[in-house]
């Protein structure tokens, strides 16, 4: 069942039914001011940090679901009937409804009893504010007298404190109202120099800033007394719950439309210039007034919206394809790339499953996210790499997380996730291949943010590699530490205390438990390091990394192979995990994907065998599960993985992040049909028709789809913020379509489905636009390249001469 449809020409998903299985959301903002918005106008806004600078309040896990947002009410002043044009929060009848989620904006349009309302929500580029542009049209044959109300609820800035500290917070709320503009200034009189403002383009008939005055005692957002009555009470909040609501009266002739603009924004004043006049407690509004003049004007709003759309055209224009498959086209051209950008901005902080108050930026997460956006914004990828390197420890290890505002490592979570540092090598390699900017290797970055400890980035990479080599276990495989990629495989933890964190509790020093997955990752990273060392002329080092990779491969050969697939790990007493000798958890996806991607077992057929085992034991129609059999009971020596009910999350769920590793591995082994089959199984667009089963948005990937052991097999959770976005983008663009940036040029090595006769692509690479046309001539994957009309040996398009802007590439495949 569907709840809408894709409009690819406009790069929108159009939701035609408001009661989607779960709220289907979008993101506003791309720089510093951000918002989450659902298809019924739920959600919230924040400046930079979803916890510490939360502008509007949002109650997670609310009843009804997704209550609280950017609300507009319409009231027919003749009959007294009122409704929400976004359906929530009144949830009354609408004669028509449509929500269009686009690139950085959403439009919600509906009609009831001949009154049409359309609201566009977006954040103008370069500004710390959001615009709501509402157009109300009278489609009746007679004149209409209407009241329009806006409504938001302010958060008292720190979203965590706001949700727990009521003994204080019910007394601190403060607002100012001036010229119809509502200013939220809680704590401005003391240590804060920031405030929020909420303005309206029309003269206001009334307003409210105290929640209870607007809603009425014991009422909810679905029945505000001010709307019922047809007038606000001009309330000024002192403590309790400051809100912002404007009331505008509209008299519309038949056929007449009126546009009302609302602006919600964040502003900082210098400490010495906070008050106006100085010496009072009144906010200095001089920085707000010109912005309001600009953005309360319909023409400026239209221009800002067009600029936003042009920005997305440019970003997405870096890679566009036309293949025979619409699911591939719209994910590559639009939604997968868009999700990669959102994930870059948000890391794992704010979604409808991440509450914005919890996790900082993950070290391994951010490095992997980079793989999906580096081609769109290489400059920001460069900054991100240097931020990440600065949180690395002198040992080469890494804080597992760091805080986005301070950019410092998070002591509470600490370190010793032994895969972490290796992802930095993959991220830097991807950046170098994309940009050719070797200068980043010489950029100085400190360790643990300590001034005086700076070394070139290149040394950070060396220490990352050495970190693994310094921590090898009894089988010469890497020690796992607290956990590797699978945060829930906790082999050194042994937790018996309810609520204790599996990730931060380590009960033994861990000189025994080893990870075959990290071994595979190390081999992959060693290959990248060898190439980087060669590029910088350090051929001895390159040779050493190659040797280290071979030695690790030998260790996997000796102790990592179970007979039909790669083992997952060895536990704290040296017993295998992910082996036919186990009763549960006999085979895991991660080492099959990672080892094959790294080339381990490719030459001798074991990689093929391992991937066949994945196909037989782990693949389901909804994607490939993490392991089998699922753990049915709690295993003290395995940790959190066995706490989840079978089929969910890390206990044999379809953890979508890992599926592209299998796609890439299949492509590496030359099986385009299988790679593509796995790709389509979790492709959100291809799952649109089963939205009642899948339940999350059909335009973005979710972290997890319930596995075959779960009663809700096929149901997705944790949409939007997941490494799935970046890795699927890499799998489809670089390995299945085969357009792969490399140090020496753009490699074109498609491993596409046998059912395709070809495809075309446009790829901007190092500021040159490549027009690529691939045609199938035979069944295999051999490539014959013609570049600007001339045949070229091999499958790497060499870098063109400086000044060349466009290159035409024809590819005969078969
Ligand atoms: C979550 C974490 C990620 C981890 C994965 C598997 O997505 O953000 O770091 O690799 O779970 O446990
Ligand atoms: C929880 C999540 C897992 C995540 C981990 C670390 O265990 O289930 O996905 O990786 O926390 O944040």
Short mmCIF file of N, CA, C and O in Angstrom, two decimals, residues 37-85:
data_model
loop_
_atom_site.label_atom_id
_atom_site.label_comp_id
_atom_site.label_asym_id
_atom_site.label_seq_id
_atom_site.Cartn_x
_atom_site.Cartn_y
_atom_site.Cartn_z
N UNK A 37 10.63 18.48 10.11
CA UNK A 37 9.21 18.74 9.87
C UNK A 37 8.55 17.49 9.34
O UNK A 37 9.06 16.84 8.41
N UNK A 38 7.43 17.14 9.94
CA UNK A 38 6.71 15.95 9.48
C UNK A 38 5.67 16.34 8.46
O UNK A 38 5.42 17.52 8.21
N UNK A 39 5.03 15.34 7.89
CA UNK A 39 4.01 15.57 6.87
C UNK A 39 2.75 16.20 7.45
O UNK A 39 1.86 16.60 6.70
N UNK A 40 2.66 16.31 8.77
CA UNK A 40 1.52 17.03 9.36
C UNK A 40 2.01 18.22 10.17
O UNK A 40 1.38 18.64 11.13
N UNK A 41 3.18 18.76 9.77
CA UNK A 41 3.76 19.99 10.35
C UNK A 41 4.27 19.80 11.77
O UNK A 41 4.53 20.76 12.48
N UNK A 42 4.46 18.55 12.20
CA UNK A 42 5.11 18.31 13.49
C UNK A 42 6.61 18.56 13.38
O UNK A 42 7.15 18.69 12.29
N UNK A 43 7.26 18.63 14.56
CA UNK A 43 8.71 18.77 14.55
C UNK A 43 9.20 19.95 15.34
O UNK A 43 8.43 20.58 16.07
N UNK A 44 10.47 20.27 15.17
CA UNK A 44 11.07 21.34 15.97
C UNK A 44 12.27 21.92 15.25
O UNK A 44 12.70 21.41 14.21
N UNK A 45 12.81 23.00 15.86
CA UNK A 45 13.94 23.71 15.24
C UNK A 45 15.04 23.90 16.26
O UNK A 45 14.79 23.97 17.46
N UNK A 46 16.26 24.03 15.77
CA UNK A 46 17.38 24.32 16.65
C UNK A 46 18.47 25.03 15.88
O UNK A 46 18.50 25.03 14.65
N UNK A 47 19.35 25.65 16.65
CA UNK A 47 20.49 26.32 16.07
C UNK A 47 21.74 25.50 16.40
O UNK A 47 22.07 25.31 17.57
N UNK A 48 22.38 24.97 15.42
CA UNK A 48 23.63 24.18 15.50
C UNK A 48 23.53 22.91 16.34
O UNK A 48 23.92 21.85 15.90
N UNK A 49 23.09 23.01 17.59
CA UNK A 49 23.14 21.86 18.49
C UNK A 49 21.72 21.53 18.94
O UNK A 49 21.08 22.35 19.58
N UNK A 50 21.30 20.31 18.61
CA UNK A 50 19.90 19.96 18.85
C UNK A 50 19.57 19.90 20.33
O UNK A 50 18.41 19.99 20.72
N UNK A 51 20.58 19.75 21.17
CA UNK A 51 20.30 19.76 22.59
C UNK A 51 20.42 21.16 23.19
O UNK A 51 19.51 21.63 23.86
N UNK A 52 21.52 21.84 22.93
CA UNK A 52 21.85 23.05 23.70
C UNK A 52 21.22 24.32 23.16
O UNK A 52 21.20 25.34 23.85
N UNK A 53 20.76 24.31 21.92
CA UNK A 53 20.14 25.52 21.35
C UNK A 53 18.83 25.14 20.67
O UNK A 53 18.63 25.37 19.50
N UNK A 54 17.96 24.53 21.45
CA UNK A 54 16.67 24.09 20.91
C UNK A 54 15.71 25.27 20.94
O UNK A 54 15.43 25.82 21.99
N UNK A 55 15.18 25.66 19.78
CA UNK A 55 14.25 26.79 19.75
C UNK A 55 12.84 26.41 20.15
O UNK A 55 12.16 27.15 20.85
N UNK A 56 12.39 25.27 19.62
CA UNK A 56 11.00 24.90 19.90
C UNK A 56 10.96 23.55 20.58
O UNK A 56 11.85 22.72 20.42
N UNK A 57 9.93 23.36 21.34
CA UNK A 57 9.80 22.17 22.18
C UNK A 57 9.17 21.04 21.37
O UNK A 57 8.30 21.27 20.54
N UNK A 58 9.64 19.85 21.62
CA UNK A 58 9.04 18.68 20.99
C UNK A 58 9.09 17.54 21.99
O UNK A 58 10.14 17.27 22.57
N UNK A 59 7.95 16.90 22.21
CA UNK A 59 7.92 15.80 23.18
C UNK A 59 7.96 14.48 22.43
O UNK A 59 7.00 14.12 21.74
N UNK A 60 9.08 13.80 22.57
CA UNK A 60 9.20 12.49 21.92
C UNK A 60 8.26 11.50 22.58
O UNK A 60 7.90 11.64 23.74
N UNK A 61 7.91 10.49 21.83
CA UNK A 61 7.09 9.41 22.37
C UNK A 61 5.78 9.97 22.91
O UNK A 61 5.28 9.52 23.94
N UNK A 62 5.25 10.95 22.23
CA UNK A 62 4.06 11.65 22.69
C UNK A 62 2.81 10.88 22.30
O UNK A 62 2.84 9.97 21.46
N UNK A 63 1.72 11.26 22.90
CA UNK A 63 0.42 10.68 22.58
C UNK A 63 -0.56 11.83 22.37
O UNK A 63 -0.69 12.66 23.26
N UNK A 64 -1.24 11.93 21.22
CA UNK A 64 -0.99 11.14 20.01
C UNK A 64 0.42 11.40 19.47
O UNK A 64 1.04 12.42 19.77
N UNK A 65 0.85 10.46 18.67
CA UNK A 65 2.17 10.53 18.06
C UNK A 65 2.35 11.86 17.32
O UNK A 65 1.42 12.35 16.70
N UNK A 66 3.54 12.42 17.42
CA UNK A 66 3.91 13.59 16.63
C UNK A 66 3.01 14.80 16.91
O UNK A 66 2.49 15.43 16.00
N UNK A 67 2.84 15.10 18.17
CA UNK A 67 2.11 16.31 18.55
C UNK A 67 3.12 17.38 18.90
O UNK A 67 4.06 17.11 19.65
N UNK A 68 2.93 18.56 18.38
CA UNK A 68 3.86 19.67 18.62
C UNK A 68 4.59 19.97 17.33
O UNK A 68 5.19 19.07 16.73
N UNK A 69 4.51 21.22 16.89
CA UNK A 69 5.17 21.53 15.63
C UNK A 69 4.98 22.97 15.23
O UNK A 69 4.93 23.86 16.08
N UNK A 70 4.88 23.17 13.93
CA UNK A 70 4.72 24.52 13.36
C UNK A 70 3.29 24.63 12.88
O UNK A 70 3.00 24.35 11.73
N UNK A 71 2.42 25.01 13.81
CA UNK A 71 1.01 24.85 13.52
C UNK A 71 0.34 26.13 13.05
O UNK A 71 0.69 27.23 13.47
N UNK A 72 -0.64 25.89 12.19
CA UNK A 72 -1.53 26.95 11.72
C UNK A 72 -2.95 26.44 11.89
O UNK A 72 -3.21 25.27 11.63
N UNK A 73 -3.81 27.30 12.40
CA UNK A 73 -5.24 26.96 12.51
C UNK A 73 -6.01 27.93 11.64
O UNK A 73 -5.66 29.12 11.56
N UNK A 74 -7.04 27.42 11.01
CA UNK A 74 -7.96 28.30 10.28
C UNK A 74 -9.32 28.20 10.94
O UNK A 74 -9.76 27.11 11.34
N UNK A 75 -9.98 29.36 11.04
CA UNK A 75 -11.31 29.37 11.66
C UNK A 75 -12.25 30.15 10.75
O UNK A 75 -11.89 31.23 10.26
N UNK A 76 -13.37 29.56 10.51
CA UNK A 76 -14.41 30.25 9.75
C UNK A 76 -15.18 31.10 10.75
O UNK A 76 -15.92 30.58 11.59
N UNK A 77 -14.98 32.40 10.69
CA UNK A 77 -15.53 33.25 11.76
C UNK A 77 -17.06 33.35 11.69
O UNK A 77 -17.68 33.79 12.65
N UNK A 78 -17.65 32.94 10.58
CA UNK A 78 -19.13 32.97 10.55
C UNK A 78 -19.72 31.77 11.25
O UNK A 78 -20.67 31.89 12.01
N UNK A 79 -19.11 30.59 11.00
CA UNK A 79 -19.69 29.38 11.60
C UNK A 79 -19.01 28.98 12.90
O UNK A 79 -19.55 28.20 13.68
N UNK A 80 -17.79 29.48 13.11
CA UNK A 80 -17.03 29.06 14.29
C UNK A 80 -16.26 27.77 14.08
O UNK A 80 -15.51 27.34 14.95
N UNK A 81 -16.44 27.13 12.92
CA UNK A 81 -15.70 25.87 12.66
C UNK A 81 -14.21 26.19 12.50
O UNK A 81 -13.84 27.20 11.92
N UNK A 82 -13.35 25.31 13.02
CA UNK A 82 -11.91 25.52 12.84
C UNK A 82 -11.22 24.19 12.55
O UNK A 82 -11.74 23.12 12.87
N UNK A 83 -10.06 24.29 11.93
CA UNK A 83 -9.31 23.09 11.53
C UNK A 83 -7.84 23.42 11.34
O UNK A 83 -7.46 24.58 11.25
N UNK A 84 -7.04 22.37 11.26
CA UNK A 84 -5.61 22.51 10.95
C UNK A 84 -5.42 22.17 9.49
O UNK A 84 -5.70 21.04 9.09
N UNK A 85 -4.90 23.10 8.71
CA UNK A 85 -4.65 22.77 7.30
C UNK A 85 -3.59 21.68 7.13
O UNK A 85 -3.50 21.08 6.07
#
